[in-house]
Each structure stands twice: as C-alpha cells, then as structure tokens.
Short mmCIF file of C-alpha atoms and ligand atoms in Angstrom, two decimals:
data_model
loop_
_atom_site.label_atom_id
_atom_site.label_comp_id
_atom_site.label_asym_id
_atom_site.label_seq_id
_atom_site.Cartn_x
_atom_site.Cartn_y
_atom_site.Cartn_z
CA UNK A 1 111.51 127.18 131.93
CA UNK A 2 109.09 126.67 129.04
CA UNK A 3 106.52 128.61 127.10
CA UNK A 4 104.28 129.35 130.10
CA UNK A 5 106.90 130.63 132.50
CA UNK A 6 109.48 131.90 129.99
CA UNK A 7 113.22 131.30 129.82
CA UNK A 8 115.76 133.72 131.26
CA UNK A 9 118.05 135.14 128.58
CA UNK A 10 121.78 134.43 128.99
CA UNK A 11 123.85 137.61 128.93
CA UNK A 12 127.54 138.28 129.37
CA UNK A 13 127.77 141.70 130.99
CA UNK A 14 131.52 141.76 131.57
CA UNK A 15 131.91 144.65 129.08
CA UNK A 16 129.18 146.72 130.69
CA UNK A 17 131.29 147.83 133.69
CA UNK A 18 133.90 149.30 131.34
CA UNK A 19 131.45 151.45 129.37
CA UNK A 20 131.52 155.11 130.36
CA UNK A 21 128.81 156.34 128.06
CA UNK A 22 126.21 154.65 125.88
CA UNK A 23 126.04 155.99 122.34
CA UNK A 24 123.66 155.51 119.40
CA UNK A 25 120.75 154.83 121.76
CA UNK A 26 117.43 154.68 119.97
CA UNK A 27 114.88 157.33 120.87
CA UNK A 28 112.22 156.51 123.44
CA UNK A 29 109.35 155.17 121.30
CA UNK A 30 106.57 157.67 120.56
CA UNK A 31 103.32 157.27 122.45
CA UNK A 32 100.74 156.15 119.89
CA UNK A 33 98.24 153.67 121.32
CA UNK A 34 95.67 154.33 124.00
CA UNK A 35 93.58 151.56 125.48
CA UNK A 36 90.05 152.84 126.16
CA UNK A 37 87.88 150.73 128.46
CA UNK A 38 84.29 150.29 127.41
CA UNK A 39 81.64 151.90 129.61
CA UNK A 40 79.79 148.63 129.73
CA UNK A 41 81.18 145.59 131.49
CA UNK A 42 81.36 143.18 128.58
CA UNK A 43 83.49 140.05 128.23
CA UNK A 44 85.26 139.65 124.87
CA UNK A 45 86.95 136.29 124.69
CA UNK A 46 86.44 134.30 121.52
CA UNK A 47 89.50 132.11 121.02
CA UNK A 48 88.66 131.10 117.45
CA UNK A 49 87.22 134.22 115.83
CA UNK A 50 89.88 136.80 115.14
CA UNK A 51 88.26 140.13 114.29
CA UNK A 52 91.41 142.19 114.66
CA UNK A 53 93.37 141.07 111.64
CA UNK A 54 93.22 142.91 108.32
CA UNK A 55 93.14 140.43 105.48
CA UNK A 56 93.05 141.01 101.71
CA UNK A 57 90.03 138.69 101.33
CA UNK A 58 87.31 137.74 103.85
CA UNK A 59 88.10 135.32 106.67
CA UNK A 60 86.07 132.12 106.77
CA UNK A 61 85.93 129.54 109.51
CA UNK A 62 86.73 126.18 107.91
CA UNK A 63 86.41 122.79 109.61
CA UNK A 64 89.39 120.53 110.13
CA UNK A 65 88.36 117.35 108.35
CA UNK A 66 91.33 114.96 108.29
CA UNK A 67 95.02 114.64 109.07
CA UNK A 68 97.83 112.52 107.67
CA UNK A 69 101.42 112.46 108.84
CA UNK A 70 103.64 112.40 105.75
CA UNK A 71 106.91 111.48 107.47
CA UNK A 72 108.36 108.59 109.47
CA UNK A 73 108.88 109.23 113.22
CA UNK A 74 112.64 109.17 112.62
CA UNK A 75 112.60 111.78 109.83
CA UNK A 76 114.60 114.94 110.46
CA UNK A 77 111.47 117.09 110.05
CA UNK A 78 107.87 116.13 110.81
CA UNK A 79 105.51 116.97 107.95
CA UNK A 80 101.75 116.99 108.31
CA UNK A 81 99.04 117.03 105.65
CA UNK A 82 95.67 118.52 106.64
CA UNK A 83 92.31 118.70 104.92
CA UNK A 84 89.93 121.59 105.58
CA UNK A 85 86.26 121.38 104.71
CA UNK A 86 85.12 124.49 102.84
CA UNK A 87 81.81 123.37 101.36
CA UNK A 88 79.89 126.23 103.00
CA UNK A 89 82.13 128.76 101.26
CA UNK A 90 82.18 127.52 97.67
CA UNK A 91 81.55 130.99 96.24
CA UNK A 92 83.97 132.81 98.49
CA UNK A 93 86.81 130.33 98.10
CA UNK A 94 87.57 129.85 94.43
CA UNK A 95 90.97 128.25 93.90
CA UNK A 96 93.24 126.55 91.42
CA UNK A 97 96.48 124.65 92.06
CA UNK A 98 99.25 127.15 92.71
CA UNK A 99 97.06 129.35 94.89
CA UNK A 100 97.76 129.64 98.56
CA UNK A 101 95.81 130.73 101.59
CA UNK A 102 96.52 132.29 104.95
CA UNK A 103 95.79 130.72 108.31
CA UNK A 104 95.18 132.89 111.31
CA UNK A 105 96.61 131.04 114.26
CA UNK A 106 96.58 132.57 117.72
CA UNK A 107 99.73 133.08 119.72
CA UNK A 108 100.26 130.24 122.15
CA UNK A 109 97.68 130.57 124.93
CA UNK A 110 100.13 129.71 127.71
CA UNK A 111 102.48 132.40 126.42
CA UNK A 112 99.66 134.98 126.42
CA UNK A 113 98.65 134.01 129.97
CA UNK A 114 102.28 134.12 131.11
CA UNK A 115 102.61 137.68 129.78
CA UNK A 116 99.39 138.75 131.51
CA UNK A 117 100.67 137.33 134.78
CA UNK A 118 104.05 139.04 134.47
CA UNK A 119 102.42 142.36 133.64
CA UNK A 120 100.07 141.84 136.61
CA UNK A 121 96.92 142.05 134.49
CA UNK A 122 94.20 139.90 136.05
CA UNK A 123 91.91 137.64 134.06
CA UNK A 124 88.88 139.85 134.54
CA UNK A 125 90.67 142.92 133.18
CA UNK A 126 92.13 140.91 130.30
CA UNK A 127 88.69 139.84 129.12
CA UNK A 128 86.92 143.19 129.40
CA UNK A 129 85.84 145.03 126.29
CA UNK A 130 88.31 147.71 125.20
CA UNK A 131 89.19 149.71 122.08
CA UNK A 132 92.58 150.86 120.89
CA UNK A 133 92.65 154.54 119.90
CA UNK A 134 95.49 156.75 118.76
CA UNK A 135 97.01 159.43 120.94
CA UNK A 136 96.43 162.98 119.72
CA UNK A 137 98.39 163.84 116.60
CA UNK A 138 99.30 160.22 115.83
CA UNK A 139 97.82 157.46 113.72
CA UNK A 140 97.34 153.86 114.75
CA UNK A 141 99.50 151.34 112.90
CA UNK A 142 97.35 149.54 110.31
CA UNK A 143 97.33 146.24 112.22
CA UNK A 144 95.58 147.90 115.19
CA UNK A 145 92.99 149.90 113.25
CA UNK A 146 90.41 147.15 113.71
CA UNK A 147 91.13 146.87 117.41
CA UNK A 148 87.69 148.08 118.44
CA UNK A 149 85.45 146.13 120.75
CA UNK A 150 88.25 143.77 121.57
CA UNK A 151 90.03 142.75 124.78
CA UNK A 152 93.57 142.58 126.08
CA UNK A 153 93.66 138.80 125.74
CA UNK A 154 92.57 139.09 122.10
CA UNK A 155 95.24 141.66 121.40
CA UNK A 156 97.83 139.25 122.75
CA UNK A 157 96.40 136.33 120.80
CA UNK A 158 95.92 137.97 117.43
CA UNK A 159 97.11 141.57 117.46
CA UNK A 160 100.83 141.51 118.06
CA UNK A 161 103.80 139.27 117.43
CA UNK A 162 105.13 137.89 120.72
CA UNK A 163 107.82 135.68 119.21
CA UNK A 164 109.70 137.65 116.59
CA UNK A 165 113.28 138.78 117.19
CA UNK A 166 113.23 141.74 119.62
CA UNK A 167 114.08 145.14 118.19
CA UNK A 168 116.04 147.83 119.98
CA UNK A 169 112.89 149.96 120.30
CA UNK A 170 111.37 147.28 122.54
CA UNK A 171 114.44 147.14 124.79
CA UNK A 172 114.48 150.94 124.97
CA UNK A 173 110.85 150.90 126.01
CA UNK A 174 111.47 148.24 128.67
CA UNK A 175 114.30 150.40 130.03
CA UNK A 176 111.87 153.31 130.44
CA UNK A 177 109.60 151.26 132.67
CA UNK A 178 112.24 149.59 134.82
CA UNK A 179 112.48 150.41 138.49
CA UNK A 180 115.73 148.57 139.07
CA UNK A 181 118.84 150.61 138.15
CA UNK A 182 120.93 147.54 137.21
CA UNK A 183 118.26 146.27 134.85
CA UNK A 184 117.85 149.69 133.31
CA UNK A 185 121.57 149.96 132.70
CA UNK A 186 121.67 146.50 131.10
CA UNK A 187 118.75 147.32 128.81
CA UNK A 188 120.32 150.60 127.72
CA UNK A 189 123.62 148.80 127.16
CA UNK A 190 121.87 146.25 124.93
CA UNK A 191 120.38 148.92 122.71
CA UNK A 192 123.52 151.03 122.55
CA UNK A 193 126.42 150.79 120.13
CA UNK A 194 128.61 149.46 122.95
CA UNK A 195 126.26 146.52 123.56
CA UNK A 196 125.79 145.46 119.94
CA UNK A 197 127.61 142.13 120.37
CA UNK A 198 125.42 141.23 123.34
CA UNK A 199 122.33 142.43 121.47
CA UNK A 200 123.11 139.96 118.69
CA UNK A 201 123.69 137.18 121.22
CA UNK A 202 120.35 138.01 122.79
CA UNK A 203 118.67 137.65 119.39
CA UNK A 204 120.39 134.30 118.81
CA UNK A 205 118.33 133.05 121.74
CA UNK A 206 115.09 133.99 119.91
CA UNK A 207 113.48 135.29 123.10
CA UNK A 208 109.74 135.75 123.36
CA UNK A 209 108.28 138.87 124.95
CA UNK A 210 107.79 136.79 128.11
CA UNK A 211 111.47 135.77 128.15
CA UNK A 212 112.39 139.47 128.09
CA UNK A 213 109.93 140.33 130.83
CA UNK A 214 111.20 137.63 133.17
CA UNK A 215 114.84 138.52 132.44
CA UNK A 216 114.08 142.11 133.48
CA UNK A 217 111.43 141.49 136.14
CA UNK A 218 111.26 145.07 137.39
CA UNK A 219 110.16 146.30 133.96
CA UNK A 220 106.37 146.53 133.87
CA UNK A 221 105.39 148.61 130.85
CA UNK A 222 101.68 149.32 130.36
CA UNK A 223 100.27 147.14 127.60
CA UNK A 224 99.45 150.18 125.46
CA UNK A 225 103.14 151.11 125.39
CA UNK A 226 104.00 147.58 124.23
CA UNK A 227 101.44 147.96 121.43
CA UNK A 228 103.47 150.94 120.23
CA UNK A 229 106.51 148.79 119.49
CA UNK A 230 105.49 145.16 118.98
CA UNK A 231 105.23 144.10 115.32
CA UNK A 232 101.92 142.85 113.91
CA UNK A 233 100.87 139.24 114.31
CA UNK A 234 101.11 137.69 110.84
CA UNK A 235 98.99 135.05 109.13
CA UNK A 236 100.89 131.97 107.88
CA UNK A 237 100.61 131.03 104.20
CA UNK A 238 100.40 127.54 102.70
CA UNK A 239 100.09 126.24 99.14
CA UNK A 240 96.99 124.31 98.20
CA UNK A 241 97.82 120.69 97.44
CA UNK A 242 94.59 119.55 95.75
CA UNK A 243 92.74 120.38 92.55
CA UNK A 244 89.16 121.68 92.68
CA UNK A 245 88.46 119.35 89.75
CA UNK A 246 88.87 116.44 92.19
CA UNK A 247 87.14 118.03 95.17
CA UNK A 248 85.70 121.54 95.48
CA UNK A 249 84.77 121.04 99.11
CA UNK A 250 88.19 120.45 100.59
CA UNK A 251 91.45 122.35 100.80
CA UNK A 252 94.52 120.17 101.32
CA UNK A 253 97.84 121.56 102.50
CA UNK A 254 101.10 120.41 104.08
CA UNK A 255 103.73 121.89 106.37
CA UNK A 256 106.73 121.05 108.51
CA UNK A 257 106.20 121.39 112.26
CA UNK A 258 108.45 124.21 113.46
CA UNK A 259 110.08 122.82 116.61
CA UNK A 260 113.83 123.24 117.12
CA UNK A 261 116.50 124.09 119.68
CA UNK A 262 118.51 127.31 119.80
CA UNK A 263 122.26 126.76 119.32
CA UNK A 264 124.64 125.59 122.05
CA UNK A 265 125.13 126.83 124.77
CA UNK A 266 121.51 128.04 124.98
CA UNK A 267 119.78 124.83 123.91
CA UNK A 268 116.26 126.17 124.43
CA UNK A 269 113.37 124.49 122.66
CA UNK A 270 111.48 126.84 120.35
CA UNK A 271 108.20 126.36 118.56
CA UNK A 272 106.51 128.03 115.63
CA UNK A 273 103.15 129.70 116.14
CA UNK A 274 100.87 128.10 113.57
CA UNK A 275 102.30 124.64 112.92
CA UNK A 276 102.40 123.38 116.56
CA UNK A 277 98.89 124.80 116.99
CA UNK A 278 97.65 122.82 113.97
CA UNK A 279 99.56 119.75 115.16
CA UNK A 280 97.86 119.96 118.53
CA UNK A 281 94.38 120.49 117.04
CA UNK A 282 94.80 117.54 114.72
CA UNK A 283 95.91 115.19 117.50
CA UNK A 284 99.67 114.86 116.83
CA UNK A 285 99.26 112.29 114.03
CA UNK A 286 102.22 109.91 114.05
CA UNK A 287 101.62 106.94 111.76
CA UNK A 288 103.15 107.63 108.36
CA UNK A 289 100.63 108.06 105.55
CA UNK A 290 97.58 107.01 107.55
CA UNK A 291 94.66 109.34 106.86
CA UNK A 292 92.74 110.00 110.08
CA UNK A 293 89.28 111.59 109.72
CA UNK A 294 88.56 114.16 112.45
CA UNK A 295 85.02 114.10 113.73
CA UNK A 296 84.98 116.84 116.37
CA UNK A 297 84.22 120.39 115.28
CA UNK A 298 87.56 122.14 115.04
CA UNK A 299 87.53 125.52 113.32
CA UNK A 300 90.46 126.98 111.41
CA UNK A 301 90.08 130.60 110.24
CA UNK A 302 91.53 131.12 106.78
CA UNK A 303 91.43 133.55 103.87
CA UNK A 304 92.55 133.23 100.25
CA UNK A 305 95.77 134.93 99.24
CA UNK A 306 95.46 136.85 95.97
CA UNK A 307 97.81 135.08 93.53
CA UNK A 308 99.79 138.09 92.38
CA UNK A 309 102.71 136.29 90.76
CA UNK A 310 100.52 133.98 88.64
CA UNK A 311 102.16 130.85 90.01
CA UNK A 312 99.35 128.56 88.90
CA UNK A 313 98.78 125.56 86.69
CA UNK A 314 98.62 126.93 83.11
CA UNK A 315 95.22 126.80 81.46
CA UNK A 316 96.77 125.69 78.15
CA UNK A 317 97.04 121.94 78.63
CA UNK A 318 99.25 121.47 75.60
CA UNK A 319 102.06 123.41 77.27
CA UNK A 320 104.79 121.25 78.87
CA UNK A 321 105.69 122.07 82.44
CA UNK A 322 108.89 121.45 84.35
CA UNK A 323 108.21 121.48 88.10
CA UNK A 324 110.98 121.70 90.68
CA UNK A 325 110.04 121.40 94.35
CA UNK A 326 112.13 119.64 97.00
CA UNK A 327 110.69 119.09 100.51
CA UNK A 328 107.31 120.72 101.08
CA UNK A 329 107.97 122.70 97.92
CA UNK A 330 106.32 119.74 96.17
CA UNK A 331 102.92 120.67 97.68
CA UNK A 332 101.47 122.77 94.83
CA UNK A 333 102.74 120.34 92.18
CA UNK A 334 100.61 117.50 93.50
CA UNK A 335 97.67 119.80 92.69
CA UNK A 336 99.09 120.73 89.28
CA UNK A 337 99.31 117.08 88.26
CA UNK A 338 95.90 116.17 89.73
CA UNK A 339 94.40 119.08 87.84
CA UNK A 340 95.89 118.13 84.49
CA UNK A 341 94.97 114.50 85.05
CA UNK A 342 91.32 115.53 85.45
CA UNK A 343 91.49 117.86 82.43
CA UNK A 344 92.94 115.10 80.27
CA UNK A 345 90.35 112.56 81.42
CA UNK A 346 87.54 115.06 80.71
CA UNK A 347 88.96 115.93 77.29
CA UNK A 348 89.28 112.28 76.33
CA UNK A 349 85.68 111.61 77.35
CA UNK A 350 84.42 114.61 75.44
CA UNK A 351 86.31 114.20 72.19
CA UNK A 352 87.11 110.55 72.33
CA UNK A 353 90.43 111.28 70.65
CA UNK A 354 94.01 111.24 71.81
CA UNK A 355 95.10 114.87 71.86
CA UNK A 356 98.65 115.98 72.57
CA UNK A 357 99.02 117.10 76.12
CA UNK A 358 102.01 118.98 77.43
CA UNK A 359 104.52 116.77 79.17
CA UNK A 360 104.88 117.17 82.92
CA UNK A 361 108.25 116.68 84.56
CA UNK A 362 108.75 116.79 88.32
CA UNK A 363 112.08 117.19 90.08
CA UNK A 364 111.74 116.32 93.75
CA UNK A 365 114.27 115.99 96.56
CA UNK A 366 114.15 114.54 100.06
CA UNK A 367 116.65 113.20 102.59
CA UNK A 368 115.64 109.57 102.99
CA UNK A 369 113.38 107.62 100.67
CA UNK A 370 111.73 105.70 103.53
CA UNK A 371 111.35 108.60 105.94
CA UNK A 372 110.46 111.84 104.19
CA UNK A 373 109.44 111.14 100.59
CA UNK A 374 106.31 113.30 100.73
CA UNK A 375 103.27 112.22 98.69
CA UNK A 376 105.15 109.19 97.38
CA UNK A 377 102.00 107.15 96.72
CA UNK A 378 100.34 109.94 94.76
CA UNK A 379 103.45 110.80 92.75
CA UNK A 380 104.19 107.19 91.84
CA UNK A 381 100.60 106.68 90.76
CA UNK A 382 100.73 109.77 88.51
CA UNK A 383 103.94 108.44 87.04
CA UNK A 384 102.58 104.92 86.48
CA UNK A 385 99.45 106.30 84.81
CA UNK A 386 101.62 108.37 82.50
CA UNK A 387 100.15 111.72 83.51
CA UNK A 388 103.54 112.58 84.95
CA UNK A 389 105.98 111.95 82.13
CA UNK A 390 109.08 112.03 84.37
CA UNK A 391 109.24 111.65 88.15
CA UNK A 392 112.82 112.47 89.09
CA UNK A 393 113.66 112.01 92.75
CA UNK A 394 116.99 112.70 94.41
CA UNK A 395 117.89 111.50 97.91
CA UNK A 396 120.24 114.00 99.52
CA UNK A 397 121.42 111.83 102.41
CA UNK A 398 121.90 108.60 100.46
CA UNK A 399 125.42 107.26 101.15
CA UNK A 400 126.65 108.05 97.64
CA UNK A 401 124.82 111.39 97.20
CA UNK A 402 127.13 114.03 95.79
CA UNK A 403 129.98 111.53 95.30
CA UNK A 404 131.43 110.28 92.00
CA UNK A 405 129.01 112.36 89.95
CA UNK A 406 125.92 111.11 91.81
CA UNK A 407 123.27 113.81 92.26
CA UNK A 408 122.50 115.17 95.71
CA UNK A 409 120.06 117.97 94.99
CA UNK A 410 117.38 118.72 92.40
CA UNK A 411 119.73 121.03 90.50
CA UNK A 412 122.19 118.15 89.99
CA UNK A 413 119.40 116.07 88.48
CA UNK A 414 118.39 118.96 86.24
CA UNK A 415 121.92 119.14 84.87
CA UNK A 416 121.95 115.38 84.32
CA UNK A 417 118.86 115.67 82.15
CA UNK A 418 120.09 118.92 80.59
CA UNK A 419 119.72 117.90 76.95
CA UNK A 420 116.04 116.94 77.35
CA UNK A 421 115.31 119.98 79.49
CA UNK A 422 116.86 122.14 76.79
CA UNK A 423 114.68 120.56 74.13
CA UNK A 424 111.56 121.07 76.20
CA UNK A 425 112.45 124.73 76.63
CA UNK A 426 113.77 125.40 73.15
CA UNK A 427 111.39 123.40 71.00
CA UNK A 428 108.26 122.87 73.08
CA UNK A 429 107.91 126.21 74.83
CA UNK A 430 107.87 124.56 78.27
CA UNK A 431 107.17 126.55 81.43
CA UNK A 432 109.31 126.24 84.55
CA UNK A 433 107.90 126.29 88.09
CA UNK A 434 110.09 126.30 91.19
CA UNK A 435 108.70 126.09 94.72
CA UNK A 436 110.50 126.04 98.06
CA UNK A 437 113.49 127.55 99.75
CA UNK A 438 114.52 130.93 98.34
CA UNK A 439 118.14 130.84 99.35
CA UNK A 440 120.17 127.74 98.53
CA UNK A 441 117.74 125.80 96.37
CA UNK A 442 116.33 128.56 94.15
CA UNK A 443 119.80 129.87 93.41
CA UNK A 444 121.14 126.39 92.70
CA UNK A 445 118.26 125.72 90.31
CA UNK A 446 118.71 129.05 88.52
CA UNK A 447 122.42 128.30 88.05
CA UNK A 448 121.66 124.84 86.71
CA UNK A 449 119.13 126.24 84.23
CA UNK A 450 121.67 128.84 83.08
CA UNK A 451 124.31 126.12 82.64
CA UNK A 452 121.88 124.05 80.57
CA UNK A 453 121.23 127.02 78.27
CA UNK A 454 124.98 127.62 77.96
CA UNK A 455 125.89 124.01 77.26
CA UNK A 456 123.08 123.04 74.93
CA UNK A 457 122.22 126.43 73.44
CA UNK A 458 125.85 127.34 72.91
CA UNK A 459 125.52 130.81 74.40
CA UNK A 460 127.42 132.86 76.98
CA UNK A 461 126.50 132.56 80.65
CA UNK A 462 125.60 136.28 80.80
CA UNK A 463 123.12 135.77 77.91
CA UNK A 464 121.69 132.68 79.59
CA UNK A 465 121.09 134.66 82.79
CA UNK A 466 119.40 137.42 80.75
CA UNK A 467 117.09 134.86 79.12
CA UNK A 468 116.10 133.50 82.53
CA UNK A 469 115.38 137.01 83.81
CA UNK A 470 113.27 137.64 80.71
CA UNK A 471 111.36 134.39 81.28
CA UNK A 472 110.68 135.48 84.86
CA UNK A 473 109.16 138.76 83.66
CA UNK A 474 107.24 136.95 80.88
CA UNK A 475 105.80 134.62 83.57
CA UNK A 476 107.21 131.63 81.79
CA UNK A 477 109.59 130.85 84.67
CA UNK A 478 107.60 131.16 87.89
CA UNK A 479 108.80 130.83 91.43
CA UNK A 480 107.03 130.51 94.77
CA UNK A 481 109.82 130.90 97.27
CA UNK A 482 110.07 131.30 101.03
CA UNK A 483 113.09 132.71 102.86
P1 NAP B 501 113.76 120.45 103.51
O1 NAP B 501 113.04 119.33 104.14
O2 NAP B 501 114.63 121.29 104.38
O3 NAP B 501 114.70 119.96 102.32
C1 NAP B 501 114.24 119.18 101.26
C2 NAP B 501 115.42 118.69 100.49
O4 NAP B 501 116.13 119.80 99.92
C3 NAP B 501 116.41 117.93 101.36
O5 NAP B 501 116.78 116.78 100.68
C4 NAP B 501 117.56 118.91 101.51
O6 NAP B 501 118.81 118.25 101.62
C5 NAP B 501 117.51 119.59 100.16
N1 NAP B 501 118.31 120.82 100.10
C6 NAP B 501 119.00 121.45 101.09
N2 NAP B 501 119.70 122.49 100.60
C7 NAP B 501 119.47 122.51 99.27
C8 NAP B 501 119.94 123.34 98.22
N3 NAP B 501 120.78 124.35 98.43
N4 NAP B 501 119.51 123.08 96.98
C9 NAP B 501 118.65 122.07 96.74
N5 NAP B 501 118.19 121.23 97.68
C10 NAP B 501 118.59 121.46 98.94
O7 NAP B 501 112.71 121.30 102.75
P2 NAP B 501 111.52 122.10 103.37
O8 NAP B 501 111.85 122.57 104.75
O9 NAP B 501 110.27 121.34 103.20
O10 NAP B 501 111.61 123.36 102.45
C11 NAP B 501 110.70 123.72 101.55
C12 NAP B 501 110.54 125.21 101.57
O11 NAP B 501 109.37 125.44 100.83
C13 NAP B 501 110.33 125.85 102.93
O12 NAP B 501 111.07 127.04 102.98
C14 NAP B 501 108.84 126.15 102.92
O13 NAP B 501 108.53 127.28 103.70
C15 NAP B 501 108.62 126.42 101.47
N6 NAP B 501 107.26 126.33 100.96
C16 NAP B 501 106.32 125.56 101.57
C17 NAP B 501 105.05 125.56 101.06
C18 NAP B 501 103.97 124.78 101.74
O14 NAP B 501 102.85 124.82 101.24
N7 NAP B 501 104.20 124.15 102.85
C19 NAP B 501 104.74 126.27 99.91
C20 NAP B 501 105.73 127.01 99.30
C21 NAP B 501 107.00 127.03 99.83
P3 NAP B 501 119.79 118.22 102.90
O15 NAP B 501 119.04 118.66 104.12
O16 NAP B 501 120.23 116.79 102.98
O17 NAP B 501 120.92 119.14 102.58
#
C-alpha cells in the first residue's frame, strides 16, 4: 500500500455473474499518439524544468525564499505560507493584489516510478529522448503538442494527470490490453451500463493510474495508448498575498495541504499533487507563525495567470471595498489592504493633507481562533492602524456559533451589519469582493447580500438578485471562487 506501490481497488463483483450482456460500452479509444524514439541516445531527465506544458505566459524558475506555517498542529487543515523570490524576473512578472499565478508541480516521483515498474519500462528507456507525434489522420491533443525532445519519465511527471478520477475510456483501454479473461470481464463490466454502481464506487476510492494497474495486473497498455486517454496535467493556481508596493522581489501565497482519507470502508490516505510537493520542499514547517528563511536553492516554476475577471484592488483609492474571504480565501485581501496602506502613506507624504480614502471592511471566518486564524497578526495590525476600518471575524466552531442568533459564517455577520453594508453600497458606491469556496460560501454570501438589499432598500428579492447580477457584470461585485 502507498503511493509507490499503489492500493488495490475494492470491488463488489457479485452482480457481474448475473449479467448476460454488457450494454452502453464506450468505444475503444482512437489511436492518436505515437512515441518516436530519437535516433541519438540522449538522456532527458530534468526534474525541475517542465518544457511540455503550454502556459498563457512564460514560465520562470523562482527561488523558494521562506516558509511560515499559518496553523496550529491541531488545526483541522494545515495551511502554509510561502515566499518566492522573483527579483530576476521583475519585467516578466508584473502583479497587483488580486492577481494569481500558476505553479507547475510534477506528479509524485514515487508514483511515476511505480507506474514505470508496473508497465515494465526500465529506467534507461524512460530517460531516453523521444517525441510524441500524431497517428495519420489525427491531431495531438493540445497538451501534448510540445512533447518533442522529451522522455517517458517527463511525460509522466508533467504531461498527464495520474490522479484524477478515472474515466470509462481509460477502463475500456485497459480492457483491450488485458490478457486475463476475468480482469477483462471486470473492466468491461465497470464501463458498461450494468456496472455503473460499481464504477461510481471505484471513483469514490479516487484511484491513481497505478492503483488501476495493480488492480488489473495483466493489463499492460503501451504508454502511447495511455497518452490517448489520460487528461492533461494541470498547473495549480494561487492568489498573491503581498503588494508590490511593499516588495517587488517576492511573491507570497498560501494554501491548505491536501492530505485526506477516502471514506469508510476504504480509508486510504490521499494527497494532492502540488501542496504536498511544496510542503516537502519547504521542510514541513510546523511552528505556527514562525517565518523560516530557506537558504538552499529550491526552484519553483511558475507563470502569471492573466487576470480576466478583473478581481484586483481598485485603482481608485477613494472607493470603499467590502472584502469577504473565509479560510484561505483571505489571501488576496491581505495584499489589497497592504496595497492601500502603502498608497495612503505615499499620498499623505506627497500632499501632506488628510484625503478621504475609501473604507475597507473585511469579513473573515475560521474554525478556531487559536488554531486557524490565518494572518491574524497582519490583520490586527491593519485594524489597529485604522487602514482596515472593520475587521469582522467569525469563529464557526465556537461553542455558541449558530445558536441564539450568534453568527457562524461570514454571511451571518454580513446580515448583522446589514444597515451599514447597505449604506456603503447605496451611498458610497462600495465594491464587493468575495474569495473562496464557490459552493456553500459564495451562495450564502450572495443570499445575505440580497437579503440586505431587500430589508434596507425595501425592494423585492427578485429585484435584489437582479441588482447583484448587474453588479457582477459591471465588475462592481467581483468573485474569485474555487469549486
Ligand atoms: P475552510 O478552511 O474549509 O473554511 C473556512 C471557514 O469557512 C470555516 O470556518 C468553515 O466552517 C467556513 N465555512 C464552511 N462552510 C461554509 C459556508 N457554506 N459558508 C460560509 N462559510 C463556510 O476554507 P478553505 O479550505 O481555506 O477554503 C477556501 C477556498 O478558497 C478553497 O476552496 C480554496 O481553493 C479557495 N481559494 C484559495 C486561494 C488561495 O490562494 N489559496 C485563492 C482563491 C480561492 P466549518 O468548517 O466549521 O463549517
């Protein structure tokens, strides 16, 4: 068991014996990719320089400069703050708070090696220079178009997704390359209509490609056939936490380490791709809020994400902003406040007069004030200095949260301060920014905003919802949400 050797998938095949015919089987995947070996014997094995991935802006190799653990060891989630040095790329990496960037993390090395071993590809072959070409009459999928002068190990590291939920096309392909009749039958069952319940149970176990290969050990598809069906390896995106007005040479960001167990009865430990990799590179920082400088040369390849939805600190500093970001959703707002703080200080120095600056309100939520209040020091300092007009924090697992009218989530706090929020929106043209979870939180916040407009603006709920939709299209109500 484990990443390196894989975990056998649990299947209940009691229904299989009763099935007379499989229906709705997917077609055998089309042959698209061809692996062409180079004429020269050349080793291609550069673990930190991905050349395969298409990115919207150029990739740069930043240096990991410092780490800080933002949570207590007993917190439900572990959150890490990292600092990347970018001083060599000042021109290429322009940013403002609200922007985000992509990190290109390799698939887990042990997982890649485990797959090579199972497919009986030796190390020498895995490191040899190859190119991926398309079979006649077909076109390579866009994520493999740069797969020239690469190697099999690089394709596994950066080319394809080895962890995402398996699709029926993959199972159908594995069935084609199985020598054992029982395994073939099981694989066909899983991708048929008759096996749909078992297919869903298989997906609940979040199997990696290696888990599938060891569950069906007689299936040995050629790697090029796997390239036909595996989805692309994806970069991971993070919001920038710091303002360039404070430091142009560093990019700060924060993330939860993805490490969880699949539900009972499976109980298999699962890891994300990027966050455990970053955790490992930065030395598994444990002590809460202790910044640890990193002196060894550790490279992290990144690229800037074009900010298409304009989720960014507004340039007009007289405009009030209402920021709502529970959990790591607070990340960009630390940068927003830092940025405005610097703008205000500069303006005061320049004009020596007290100008009116837009109020900043932050609604933040965490589970336990001692264990996972992210960026507490920074936020309290902004609040004490008056740059943050209101710092509103709600503790969801406090004993009285959600009871007797006590708030539990950010949306409850919004409602509590409804009158003032309404005035900010109605009289001061405030902007609203929401960052975090797309499902529960964003919907809860939208409902609360609509209720505020109804109660204090004396309008119908349907009109309130229309206003919010209009504000979204006017870019007055901006959201950076992750599903
Ligand atoms: P989290 O730790 O899971 O939750 C933070 C707080 O939100 C907890 O107190 C939680 O309460 C509460 N919460 C749970 N359900 C809620 C709901 N329906 N409405 C309002 N609050 C609710 O948060 P997280 O995992 O950090 O989530 C932040 C999200 O932001 C993630 O999806 C992340 O991908 C995304 N994001 C991250 C970045 C970044 O730069 N890292 C940038 C943009 C977006 P209970 O658990 O007690 O219910």
